[in-house]
CSV table of C-alpha atoms in Angstrom, one decimal:
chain,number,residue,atom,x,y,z
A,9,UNK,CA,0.0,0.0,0.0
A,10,UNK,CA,1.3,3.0,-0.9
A,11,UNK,CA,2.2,5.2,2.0
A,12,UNK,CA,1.4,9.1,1.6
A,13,UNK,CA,3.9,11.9,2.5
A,14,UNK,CA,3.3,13.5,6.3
A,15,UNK,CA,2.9,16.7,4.7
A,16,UNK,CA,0.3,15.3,2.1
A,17,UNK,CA,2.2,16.4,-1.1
A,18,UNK,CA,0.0,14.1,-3.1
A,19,UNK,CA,3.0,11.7,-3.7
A,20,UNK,CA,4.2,8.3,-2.7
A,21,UNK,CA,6.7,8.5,0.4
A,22,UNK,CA,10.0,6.7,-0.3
A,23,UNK,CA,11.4,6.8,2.8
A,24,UNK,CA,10.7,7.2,6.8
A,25,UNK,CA,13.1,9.5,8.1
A,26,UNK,CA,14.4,8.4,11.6
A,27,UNK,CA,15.1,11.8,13.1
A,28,UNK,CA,11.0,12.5,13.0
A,29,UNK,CA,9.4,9.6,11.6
A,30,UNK,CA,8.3,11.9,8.8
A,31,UNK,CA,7.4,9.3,5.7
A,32,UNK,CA,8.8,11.8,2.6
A,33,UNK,CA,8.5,11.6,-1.0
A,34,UNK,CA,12.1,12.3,-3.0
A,35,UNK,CA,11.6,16.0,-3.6
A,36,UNK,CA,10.4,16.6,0.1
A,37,UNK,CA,12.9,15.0,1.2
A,38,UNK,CA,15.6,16.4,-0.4
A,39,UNK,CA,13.7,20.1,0.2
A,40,UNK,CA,13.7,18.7,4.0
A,41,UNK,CA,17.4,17.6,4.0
A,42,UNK,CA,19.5,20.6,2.7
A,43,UNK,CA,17.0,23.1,4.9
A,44,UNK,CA,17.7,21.4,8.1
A,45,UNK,CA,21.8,21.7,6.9
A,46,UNK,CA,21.0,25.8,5.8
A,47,UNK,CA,19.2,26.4,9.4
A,48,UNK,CA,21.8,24.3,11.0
A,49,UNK,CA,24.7,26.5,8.8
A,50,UNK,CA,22.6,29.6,9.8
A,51,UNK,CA,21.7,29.0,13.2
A,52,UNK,CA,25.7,28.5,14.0
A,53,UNK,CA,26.9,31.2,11.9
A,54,UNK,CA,29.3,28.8,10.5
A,55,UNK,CA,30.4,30.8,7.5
A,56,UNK,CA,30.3,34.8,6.8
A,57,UNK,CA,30.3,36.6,3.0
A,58,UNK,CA,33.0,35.8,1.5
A,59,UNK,CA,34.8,33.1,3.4
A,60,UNK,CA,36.9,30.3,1.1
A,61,UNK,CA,35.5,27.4,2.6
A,62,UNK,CA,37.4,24.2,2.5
A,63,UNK,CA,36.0,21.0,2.2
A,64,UNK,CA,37.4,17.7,3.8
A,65,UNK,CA,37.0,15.7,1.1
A,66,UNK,CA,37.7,11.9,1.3
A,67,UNK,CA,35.6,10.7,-1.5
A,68,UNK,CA,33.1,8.9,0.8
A,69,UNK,CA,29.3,9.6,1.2
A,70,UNK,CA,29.6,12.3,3.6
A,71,UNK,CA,32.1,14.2,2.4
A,72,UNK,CA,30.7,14.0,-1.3
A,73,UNK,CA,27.2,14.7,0.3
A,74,UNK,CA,28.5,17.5,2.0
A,75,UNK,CA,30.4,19.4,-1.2
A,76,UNK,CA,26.7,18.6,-3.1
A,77,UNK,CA,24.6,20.5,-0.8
A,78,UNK,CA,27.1,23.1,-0.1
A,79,UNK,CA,27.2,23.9,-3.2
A,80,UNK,CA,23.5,23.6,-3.8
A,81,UNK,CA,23.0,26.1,-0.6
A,82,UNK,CA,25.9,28.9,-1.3
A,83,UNK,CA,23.8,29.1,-4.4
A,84,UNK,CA,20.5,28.7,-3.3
A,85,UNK,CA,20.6,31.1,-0.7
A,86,UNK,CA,23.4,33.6,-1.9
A,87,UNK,CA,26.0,32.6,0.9
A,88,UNK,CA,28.7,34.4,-1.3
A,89,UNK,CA,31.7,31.4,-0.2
A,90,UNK,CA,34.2,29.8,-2.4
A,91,UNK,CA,34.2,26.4,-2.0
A,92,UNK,CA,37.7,24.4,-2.6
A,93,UNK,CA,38.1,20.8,-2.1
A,94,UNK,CA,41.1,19.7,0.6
A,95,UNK,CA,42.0,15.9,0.6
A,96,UNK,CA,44.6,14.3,2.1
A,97,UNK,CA,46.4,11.5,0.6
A,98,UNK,CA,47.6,9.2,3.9
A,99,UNK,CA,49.3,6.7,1.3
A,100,UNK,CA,46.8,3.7,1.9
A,101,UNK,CA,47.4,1.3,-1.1
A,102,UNK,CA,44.0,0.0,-2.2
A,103,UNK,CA,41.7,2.3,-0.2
A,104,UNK,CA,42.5,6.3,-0.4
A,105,UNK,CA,44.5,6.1,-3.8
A,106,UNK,CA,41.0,4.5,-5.1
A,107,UNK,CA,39.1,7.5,-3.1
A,108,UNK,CA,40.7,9.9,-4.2
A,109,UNK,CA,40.0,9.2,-8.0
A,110,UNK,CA,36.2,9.9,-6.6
A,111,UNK,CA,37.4,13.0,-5.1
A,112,UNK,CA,39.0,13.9,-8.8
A,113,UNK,CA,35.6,13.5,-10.2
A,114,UNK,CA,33.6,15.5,-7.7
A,115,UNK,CA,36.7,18.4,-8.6
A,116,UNK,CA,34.7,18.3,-12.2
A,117,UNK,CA,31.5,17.6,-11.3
A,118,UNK,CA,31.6,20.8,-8.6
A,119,UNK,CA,33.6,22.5,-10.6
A,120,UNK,CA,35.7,23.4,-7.3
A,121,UNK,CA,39.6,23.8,-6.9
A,122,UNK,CA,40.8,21.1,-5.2
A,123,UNK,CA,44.3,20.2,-3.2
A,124,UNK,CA,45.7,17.0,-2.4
A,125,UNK,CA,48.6,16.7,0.6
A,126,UNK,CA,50.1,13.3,1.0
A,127,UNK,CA,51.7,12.0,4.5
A,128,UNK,CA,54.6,11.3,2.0
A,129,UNK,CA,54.9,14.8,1.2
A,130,UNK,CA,54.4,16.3,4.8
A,131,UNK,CA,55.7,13.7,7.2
A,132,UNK,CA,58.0,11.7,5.0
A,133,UNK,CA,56.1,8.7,5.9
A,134,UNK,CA,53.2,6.9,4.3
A,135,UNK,CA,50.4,5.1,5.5
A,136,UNK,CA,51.2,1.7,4.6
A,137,UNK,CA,55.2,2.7,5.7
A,138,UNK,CA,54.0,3.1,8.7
A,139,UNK,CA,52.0,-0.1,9.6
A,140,UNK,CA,55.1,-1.8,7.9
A,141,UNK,CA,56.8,-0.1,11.0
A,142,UNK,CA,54.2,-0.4,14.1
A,143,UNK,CA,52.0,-3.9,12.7
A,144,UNK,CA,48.0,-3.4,12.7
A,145,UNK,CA,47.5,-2.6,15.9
A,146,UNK,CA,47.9,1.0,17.4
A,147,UNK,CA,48.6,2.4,13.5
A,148,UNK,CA,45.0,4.3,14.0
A,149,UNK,CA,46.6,6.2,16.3
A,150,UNK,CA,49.1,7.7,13.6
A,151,UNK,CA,46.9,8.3,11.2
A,152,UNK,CA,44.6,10.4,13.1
A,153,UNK,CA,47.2,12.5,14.5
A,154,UNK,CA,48.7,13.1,11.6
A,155,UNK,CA,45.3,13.9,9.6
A,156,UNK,CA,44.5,16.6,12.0
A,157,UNK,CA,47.4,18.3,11.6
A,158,UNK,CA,47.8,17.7,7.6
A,159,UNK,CA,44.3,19.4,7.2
A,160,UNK,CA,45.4,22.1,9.3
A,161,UNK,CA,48.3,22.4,7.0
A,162,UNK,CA,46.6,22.2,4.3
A,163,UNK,CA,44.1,24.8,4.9
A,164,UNK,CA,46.9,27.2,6.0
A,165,UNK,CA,48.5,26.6,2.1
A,166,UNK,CA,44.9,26.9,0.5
A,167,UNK,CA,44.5,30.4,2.7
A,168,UNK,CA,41.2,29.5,3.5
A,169,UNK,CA,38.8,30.7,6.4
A,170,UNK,CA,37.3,27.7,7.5
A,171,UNK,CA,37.2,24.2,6.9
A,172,UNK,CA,34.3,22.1,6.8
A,173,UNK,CA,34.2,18.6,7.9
A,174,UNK,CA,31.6,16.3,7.2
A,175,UNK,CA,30.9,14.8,10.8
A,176,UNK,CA,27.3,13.6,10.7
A,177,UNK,CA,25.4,12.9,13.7
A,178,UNK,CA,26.1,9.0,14.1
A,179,UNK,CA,29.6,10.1,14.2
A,180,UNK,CA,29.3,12.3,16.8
A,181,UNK,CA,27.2,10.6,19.0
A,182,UNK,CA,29.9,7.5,18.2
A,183,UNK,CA,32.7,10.3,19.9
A,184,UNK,CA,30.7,11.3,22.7
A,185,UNK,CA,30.3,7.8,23.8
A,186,UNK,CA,34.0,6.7,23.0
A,187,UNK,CA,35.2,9.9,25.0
A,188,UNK,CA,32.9,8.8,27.8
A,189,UNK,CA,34.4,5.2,27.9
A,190,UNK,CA,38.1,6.7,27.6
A,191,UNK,CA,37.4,9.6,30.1
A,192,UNK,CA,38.2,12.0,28.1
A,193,UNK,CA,36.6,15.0,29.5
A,194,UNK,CA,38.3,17.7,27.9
A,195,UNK,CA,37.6,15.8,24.2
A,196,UNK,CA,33.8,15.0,25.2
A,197,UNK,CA,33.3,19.0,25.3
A,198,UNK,CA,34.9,19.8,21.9
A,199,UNK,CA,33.4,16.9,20.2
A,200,UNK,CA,30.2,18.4,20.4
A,201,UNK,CA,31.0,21.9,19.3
A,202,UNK,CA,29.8,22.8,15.6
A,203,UNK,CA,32.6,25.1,15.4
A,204,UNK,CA,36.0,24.6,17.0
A,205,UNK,CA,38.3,27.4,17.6
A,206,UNK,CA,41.5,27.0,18.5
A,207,UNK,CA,43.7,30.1,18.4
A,208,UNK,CA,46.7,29.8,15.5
A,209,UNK,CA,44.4,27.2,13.7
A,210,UNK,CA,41.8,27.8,11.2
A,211,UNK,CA,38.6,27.0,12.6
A,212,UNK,CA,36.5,23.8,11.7
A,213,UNK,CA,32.3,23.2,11.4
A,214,UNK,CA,30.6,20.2,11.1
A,215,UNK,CA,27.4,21.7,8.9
A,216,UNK,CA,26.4,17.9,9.0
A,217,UNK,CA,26.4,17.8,12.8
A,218,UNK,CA,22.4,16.8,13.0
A,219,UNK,CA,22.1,15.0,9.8
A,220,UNK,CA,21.6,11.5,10.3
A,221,UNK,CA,23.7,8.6,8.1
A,222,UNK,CA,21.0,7.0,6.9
A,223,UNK,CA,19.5,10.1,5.5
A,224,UNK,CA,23.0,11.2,4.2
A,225,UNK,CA,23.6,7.6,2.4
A,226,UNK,CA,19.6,7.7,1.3
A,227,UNK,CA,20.5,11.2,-0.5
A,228,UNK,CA,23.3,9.9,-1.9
A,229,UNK,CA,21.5,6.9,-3.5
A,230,UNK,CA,18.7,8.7,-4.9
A,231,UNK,CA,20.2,11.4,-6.2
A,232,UNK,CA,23.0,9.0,-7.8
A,233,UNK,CA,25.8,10.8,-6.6
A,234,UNK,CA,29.2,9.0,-7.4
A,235,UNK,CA,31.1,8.3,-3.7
A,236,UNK,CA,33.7,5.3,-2.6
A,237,UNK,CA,32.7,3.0,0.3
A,238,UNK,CA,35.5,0.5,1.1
A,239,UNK,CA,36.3,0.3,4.7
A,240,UNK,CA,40.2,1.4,5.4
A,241,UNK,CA,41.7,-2.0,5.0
A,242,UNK,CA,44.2,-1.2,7.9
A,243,UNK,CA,41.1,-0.8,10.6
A,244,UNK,CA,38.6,-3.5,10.8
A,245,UNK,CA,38.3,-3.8,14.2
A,246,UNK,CA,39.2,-0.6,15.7
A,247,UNK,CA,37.7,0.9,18.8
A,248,UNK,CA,35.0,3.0,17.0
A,249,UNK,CA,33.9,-0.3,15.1
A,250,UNK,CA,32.4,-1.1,18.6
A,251,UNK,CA,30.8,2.3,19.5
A,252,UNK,CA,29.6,2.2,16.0
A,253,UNK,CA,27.8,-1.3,16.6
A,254,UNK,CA,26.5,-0.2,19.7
A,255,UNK,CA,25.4,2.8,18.6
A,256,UNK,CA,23.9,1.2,15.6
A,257,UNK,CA,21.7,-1.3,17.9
A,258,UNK,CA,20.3,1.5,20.4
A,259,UNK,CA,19.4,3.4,16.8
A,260,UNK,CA,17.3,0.1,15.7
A,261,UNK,CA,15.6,0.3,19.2
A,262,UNK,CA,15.0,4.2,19.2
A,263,UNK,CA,16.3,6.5,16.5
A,264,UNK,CA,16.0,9.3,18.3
A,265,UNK,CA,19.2,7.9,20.8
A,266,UNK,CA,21.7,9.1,18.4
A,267,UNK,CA,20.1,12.8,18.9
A,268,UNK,CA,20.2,12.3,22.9
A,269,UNK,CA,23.5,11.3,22.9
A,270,UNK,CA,24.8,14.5,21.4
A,271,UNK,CA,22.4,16.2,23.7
A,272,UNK,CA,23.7,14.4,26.4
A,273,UNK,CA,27.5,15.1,24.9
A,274,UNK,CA,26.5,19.2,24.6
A,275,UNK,CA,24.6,19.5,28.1
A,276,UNK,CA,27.1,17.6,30.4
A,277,UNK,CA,29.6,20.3,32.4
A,278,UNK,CA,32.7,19.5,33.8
A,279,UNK,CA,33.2,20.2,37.4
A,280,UNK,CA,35.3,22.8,38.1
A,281,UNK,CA,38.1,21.8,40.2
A,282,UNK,CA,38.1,19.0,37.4
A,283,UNK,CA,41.9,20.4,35.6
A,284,UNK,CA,41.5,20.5,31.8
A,285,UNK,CA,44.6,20.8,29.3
A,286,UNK,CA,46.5,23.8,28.5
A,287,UNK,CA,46.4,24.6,24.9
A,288,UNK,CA,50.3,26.3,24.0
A,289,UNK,CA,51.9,25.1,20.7
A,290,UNK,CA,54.3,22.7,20.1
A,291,UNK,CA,58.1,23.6,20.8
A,292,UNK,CA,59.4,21.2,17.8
A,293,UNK,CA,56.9,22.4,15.1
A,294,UNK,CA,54.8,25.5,16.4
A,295,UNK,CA,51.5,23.8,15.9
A,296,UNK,CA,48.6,23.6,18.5
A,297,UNK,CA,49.5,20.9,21.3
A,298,UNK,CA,48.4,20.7,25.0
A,299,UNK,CA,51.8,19.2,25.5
A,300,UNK,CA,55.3,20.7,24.8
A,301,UNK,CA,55.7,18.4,22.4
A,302,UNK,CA,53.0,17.6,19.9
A,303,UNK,CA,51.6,14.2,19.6
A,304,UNK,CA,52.7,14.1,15.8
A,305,UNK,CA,56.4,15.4,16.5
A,306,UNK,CA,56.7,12.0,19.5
A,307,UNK,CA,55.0,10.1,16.9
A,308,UNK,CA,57.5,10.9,14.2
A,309,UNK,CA,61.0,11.2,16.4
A,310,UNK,CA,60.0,7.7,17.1
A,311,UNK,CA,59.4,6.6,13.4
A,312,UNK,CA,62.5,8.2,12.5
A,313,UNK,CA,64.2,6.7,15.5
A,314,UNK,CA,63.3,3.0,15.2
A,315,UNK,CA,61.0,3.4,18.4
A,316,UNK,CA,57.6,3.6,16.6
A,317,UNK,CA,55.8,2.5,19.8
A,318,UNK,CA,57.4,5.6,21.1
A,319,UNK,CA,53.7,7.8,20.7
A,320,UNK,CA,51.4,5.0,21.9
A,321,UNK,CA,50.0,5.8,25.2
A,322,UNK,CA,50.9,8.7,27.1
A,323,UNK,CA,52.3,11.7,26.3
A,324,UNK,CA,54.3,12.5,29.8
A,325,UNK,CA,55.9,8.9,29.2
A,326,UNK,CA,56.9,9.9,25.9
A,327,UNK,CA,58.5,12.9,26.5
A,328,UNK,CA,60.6,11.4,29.1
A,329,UNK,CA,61.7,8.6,26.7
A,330,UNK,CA,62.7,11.5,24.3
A,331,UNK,CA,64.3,13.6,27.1
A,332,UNK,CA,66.3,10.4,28.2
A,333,UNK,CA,67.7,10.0,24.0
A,334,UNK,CA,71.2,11.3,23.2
A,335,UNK,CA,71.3,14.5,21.2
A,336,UNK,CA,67.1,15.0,20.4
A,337,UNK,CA,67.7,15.9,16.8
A,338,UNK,CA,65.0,18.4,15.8
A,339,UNK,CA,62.4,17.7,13.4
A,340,UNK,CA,62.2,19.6,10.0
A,341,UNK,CA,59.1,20.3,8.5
B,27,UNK,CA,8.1,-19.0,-17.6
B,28,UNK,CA,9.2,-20.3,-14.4
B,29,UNK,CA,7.4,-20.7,-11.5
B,30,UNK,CA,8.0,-18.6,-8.5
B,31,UNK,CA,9.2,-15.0,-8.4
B,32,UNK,CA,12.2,-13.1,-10.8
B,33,UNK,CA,13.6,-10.4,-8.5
B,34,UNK,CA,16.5,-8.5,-8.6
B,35,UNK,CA,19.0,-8.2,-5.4
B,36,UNK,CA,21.4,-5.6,-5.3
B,37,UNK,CA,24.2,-5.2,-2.8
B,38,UNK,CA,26.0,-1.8,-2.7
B,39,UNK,CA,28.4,0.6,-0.7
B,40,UNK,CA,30.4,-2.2,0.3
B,41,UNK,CA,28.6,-4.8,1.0
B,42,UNK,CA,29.7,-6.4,-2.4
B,43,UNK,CA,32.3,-7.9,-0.8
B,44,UNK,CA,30.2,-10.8,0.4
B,45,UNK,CA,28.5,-11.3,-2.8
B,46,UNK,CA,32.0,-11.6,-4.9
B,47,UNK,CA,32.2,-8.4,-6.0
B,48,UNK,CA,29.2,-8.9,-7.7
B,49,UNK,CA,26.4,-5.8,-7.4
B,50,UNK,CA,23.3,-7.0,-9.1
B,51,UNK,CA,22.1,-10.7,-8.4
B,52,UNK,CA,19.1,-11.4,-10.5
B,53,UNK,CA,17.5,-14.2,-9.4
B,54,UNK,CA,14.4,-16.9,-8.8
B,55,UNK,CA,12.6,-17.7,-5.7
B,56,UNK,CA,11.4,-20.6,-5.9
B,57,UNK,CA,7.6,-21.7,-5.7
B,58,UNK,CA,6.5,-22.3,-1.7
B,59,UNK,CA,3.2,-22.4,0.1
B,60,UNK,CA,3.3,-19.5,1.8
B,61,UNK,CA,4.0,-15.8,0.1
B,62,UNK,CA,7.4,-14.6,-0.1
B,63,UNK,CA,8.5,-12.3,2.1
B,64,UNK,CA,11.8,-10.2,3.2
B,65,UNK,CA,12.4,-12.1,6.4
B,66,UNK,CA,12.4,-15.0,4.2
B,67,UNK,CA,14.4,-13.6,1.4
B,68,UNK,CA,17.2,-12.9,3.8
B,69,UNK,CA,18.0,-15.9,4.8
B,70,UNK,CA,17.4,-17.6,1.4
B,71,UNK,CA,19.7,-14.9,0.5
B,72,UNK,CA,22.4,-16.1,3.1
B,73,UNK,CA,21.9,-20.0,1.9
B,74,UNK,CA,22.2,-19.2,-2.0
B,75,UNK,CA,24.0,-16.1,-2.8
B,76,UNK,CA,25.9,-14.9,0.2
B,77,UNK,CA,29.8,-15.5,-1.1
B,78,UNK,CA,31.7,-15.4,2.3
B,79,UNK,CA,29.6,-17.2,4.7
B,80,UNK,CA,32.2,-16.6,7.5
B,81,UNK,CA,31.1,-12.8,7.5
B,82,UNK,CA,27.5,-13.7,7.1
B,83,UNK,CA,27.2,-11.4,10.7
B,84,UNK,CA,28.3,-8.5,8.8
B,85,UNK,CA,25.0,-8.8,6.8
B,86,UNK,CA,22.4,-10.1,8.9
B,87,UNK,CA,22.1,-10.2,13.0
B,88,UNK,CA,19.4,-12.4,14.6
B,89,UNK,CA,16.5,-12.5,12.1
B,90,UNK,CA,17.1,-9.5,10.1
B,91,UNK,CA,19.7,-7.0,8.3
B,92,UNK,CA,22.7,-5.9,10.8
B,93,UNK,CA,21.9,-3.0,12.0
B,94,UNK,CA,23.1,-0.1,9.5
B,95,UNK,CA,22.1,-1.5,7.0
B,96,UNK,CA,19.4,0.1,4.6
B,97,UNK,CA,16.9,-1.6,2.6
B,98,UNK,CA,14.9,-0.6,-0.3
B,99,UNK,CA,12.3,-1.8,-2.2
B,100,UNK,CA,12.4,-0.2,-5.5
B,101,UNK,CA,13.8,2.8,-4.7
B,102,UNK,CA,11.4,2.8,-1.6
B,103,UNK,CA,12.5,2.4,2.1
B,104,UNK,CA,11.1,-1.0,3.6
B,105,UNK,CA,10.6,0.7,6.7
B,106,UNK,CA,7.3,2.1,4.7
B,107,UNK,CA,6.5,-1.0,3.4
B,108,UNK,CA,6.4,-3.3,7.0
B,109,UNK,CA,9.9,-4.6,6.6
B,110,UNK,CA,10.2,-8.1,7.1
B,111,UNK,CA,6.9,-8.2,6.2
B,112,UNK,CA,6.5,-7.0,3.4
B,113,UNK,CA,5.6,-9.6,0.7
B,114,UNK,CA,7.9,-10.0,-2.0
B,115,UNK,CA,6.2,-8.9,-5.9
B,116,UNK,CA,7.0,-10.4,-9.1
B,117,UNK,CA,10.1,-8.1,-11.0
B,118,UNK,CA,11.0,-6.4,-7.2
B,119,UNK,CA,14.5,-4.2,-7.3
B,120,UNK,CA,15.5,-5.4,-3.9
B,121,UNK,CA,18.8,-3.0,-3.0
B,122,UNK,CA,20.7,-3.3,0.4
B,123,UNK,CA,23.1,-0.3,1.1
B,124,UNK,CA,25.2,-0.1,4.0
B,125,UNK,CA,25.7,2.7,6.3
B,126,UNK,CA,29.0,1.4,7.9
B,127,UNK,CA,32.1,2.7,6.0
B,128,UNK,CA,33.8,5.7,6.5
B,129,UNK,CA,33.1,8.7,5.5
């Protein structure tokens, strides 16, 4: 039987949406979707006339999701931003050098500039170096690191005012609930933020922060658009692979628990005799760090020092492991 | 004309990989005494077509699709259409997209 939209368009519904149960035909849908993304870009004041905007693009759904309907909105409603495309090439054989040909098609089918930094390039070290170096198991660690930093880098080159990530809502109700089971108090706040500012970085939004994955994969799919979905090879079972399941099973039960958990995540305060991190910048390399030493500099002394399990745990043990090498050679970049 | 119902089974964003690679399944139910429907499709889809059988959890979980997991029924979300409930139609696009890659 066919099952009419909520809003009694006259159409069939294709899909229940699991943020409001709404049951949408195509074009509400998609008229629904990018207006929750403009009220969510407006309601943040995530971008200003005339900001270069760049986009994290990996060549997965949400990244390509997210350069469609920012496109579709600066246009729409005369946001006045240029839009580039930022990828970052971590030197995964089989997995990002495949992405990134998507990425080199959404480059013509936006018609956006895009620019592509490698590990190779930055760090002297590629993905699949690395794992050659630390095995399977902690090599997560490295690659995050050193992604934060490379887009960072890579938006400093571009000159851009912003970049945009394309964090949906699973993910960040995934964070919140990994930085609750780490006890990470100081990440569980900035997880949540829709804009984070750190001073000497560029800032970063998340305009998908409410939009849920299955809407973002369901706009992908009917409007055709052309995105890569191989897991990373190197991460099967990492520790967000758990929170994901989880997460996944409480959505099946109640969609609306991927919407409390960011509430939860945004309304939760830290005491406050509870000490959070200093944020200074890195003595080696002069980027943002709450330690003297940035996590990617003790990640890297150690690559380049044999020690690779140098970074792997905690900072303050690190640093004394470097204090305690001969002659700390410093680190070019 | 053969008895029972021609469908087509699609398995995309990844979840390929169990199904050798292979996107579009087009296949035949065969004839049975009660309708068709998608709780039954799965598992007939697990016994015939499913490739890797050791990773059958990363398509279906208890009595239905892993969690993440999206189904349509042409083009239409089978959360509309009772999910595994609905019964299955002669000529049905049956499409299973996962959710859980990166992004």
């Amino acid at each position: 039987m066919p099952v009419l939209y909520s809003a009694k368009c006259g159409q069939n519904a294709v899909l229940k949406r699991p943020k409001t149960g709404d049951t949408l035909c195509k074009e509400c849908f998609y008229w629904a979707f990018e207006l929750e993304i403009h009220s969510t870009i407006t309601n943040g004041n995530l971008f200003k006339k005339g900001d270069v905007v760049a986009i994290a693009a990996s060549g997965g759904k949400d990244s390509t999701v997210l350069a469609q309907v920012l496109k579709t909105l600066n246009e729409r409603y005369n946001y006045e931003l240029k839009l580039v495309l930022l990828s970052i090439d971590e030197g995964i054989t089989g997995y990002r050098d495949d992405s990134l040909k998507t990425v080199l098609e959404n480059k013509d089918e936006y018609q956006m500039p895009l620019k592509i930094l490698s590990y190779q390039q930055l760090y002297g070290w590629s993905m699949d170096k690395i794992v050659a170096e630390v095995g399977r198991k902690n090599n997560c660690t490295f690659c995050g690191v050193f992604r934060r930093q490379a887009l960072d880098r890579g938006a400093m080159l571009l000159n851009v005012d912003c970049i945009a990530t394309g964090h949906n809502a699973d993910d960040i109700a995934e964070t919140v609930l990994m930085n609750i089971l780490r006890g990470d108090v100081a990440r569980l706040q900035r997880c949540v933020n829709i804009i984070t500012i750190t001073e000497g970085t560029i800032p970063r939004c998340k305009p998908l922060k409410y939009t849920y994955e299955k809407e973002i994969v369901m706009y992908a799919y009917f409007k055709k658009l052309n995105y890569f979905s191989t897991e990373c090879i190197f991460a099967p079972n990492a520790y967000r692979g758990y929170a994901r399941t989880f997460l996944k099973d409480l959505e099946r039960l109640k969609p609306s628990s991927i919407m409390d958990i960011i509430h939860s995540g945004e309304t939760m305060c830290i005491k406050e005799n509870v000490k959070l991190p200093d944020i200074g910048v890195c003595t080696k390399c002069g980027f943002v760090s709450s330690q003297d030493i940035c996590k990617a500099c003790i990640l890297l002394e150690g690559l380049n020092r044999g020690l690779p399990k140098l970074g792997i745990g905690k900072s303050s043990k690190a640093n004394k492991a470097l204090a305690a090498l001969p002659n700390p050679r410093l680190l070019h970049f | 004309m053969e008895k029972g119902l021609n469908i087509t089974t699609e398995f995309t964003s990844g979840l390929q990989i169990l199904f050798n690679n292979i996107k579009k399944h087009k296949v035949v139910l065969p004839e049975t005494e009660n309708p068709w429907t998608l709780g039954m499709l799965l598992f007939w889809i697990k016994d015939n077509i499913l490739v890797d059988k050791d990773k059958c959890d990363l398509f279906m979980k208890g009595n239905t699709v892993r969690p993440g997991i999206i189904v349509a029924v042409n083009d239409q979300d089978w959360e509309l259409l009772g999910d595994l409930k609905y019964c299955i139609k002669n000529n049905d696009n049956i499409t299973f997209i996962s959710t859980l890659h990166g992004g």
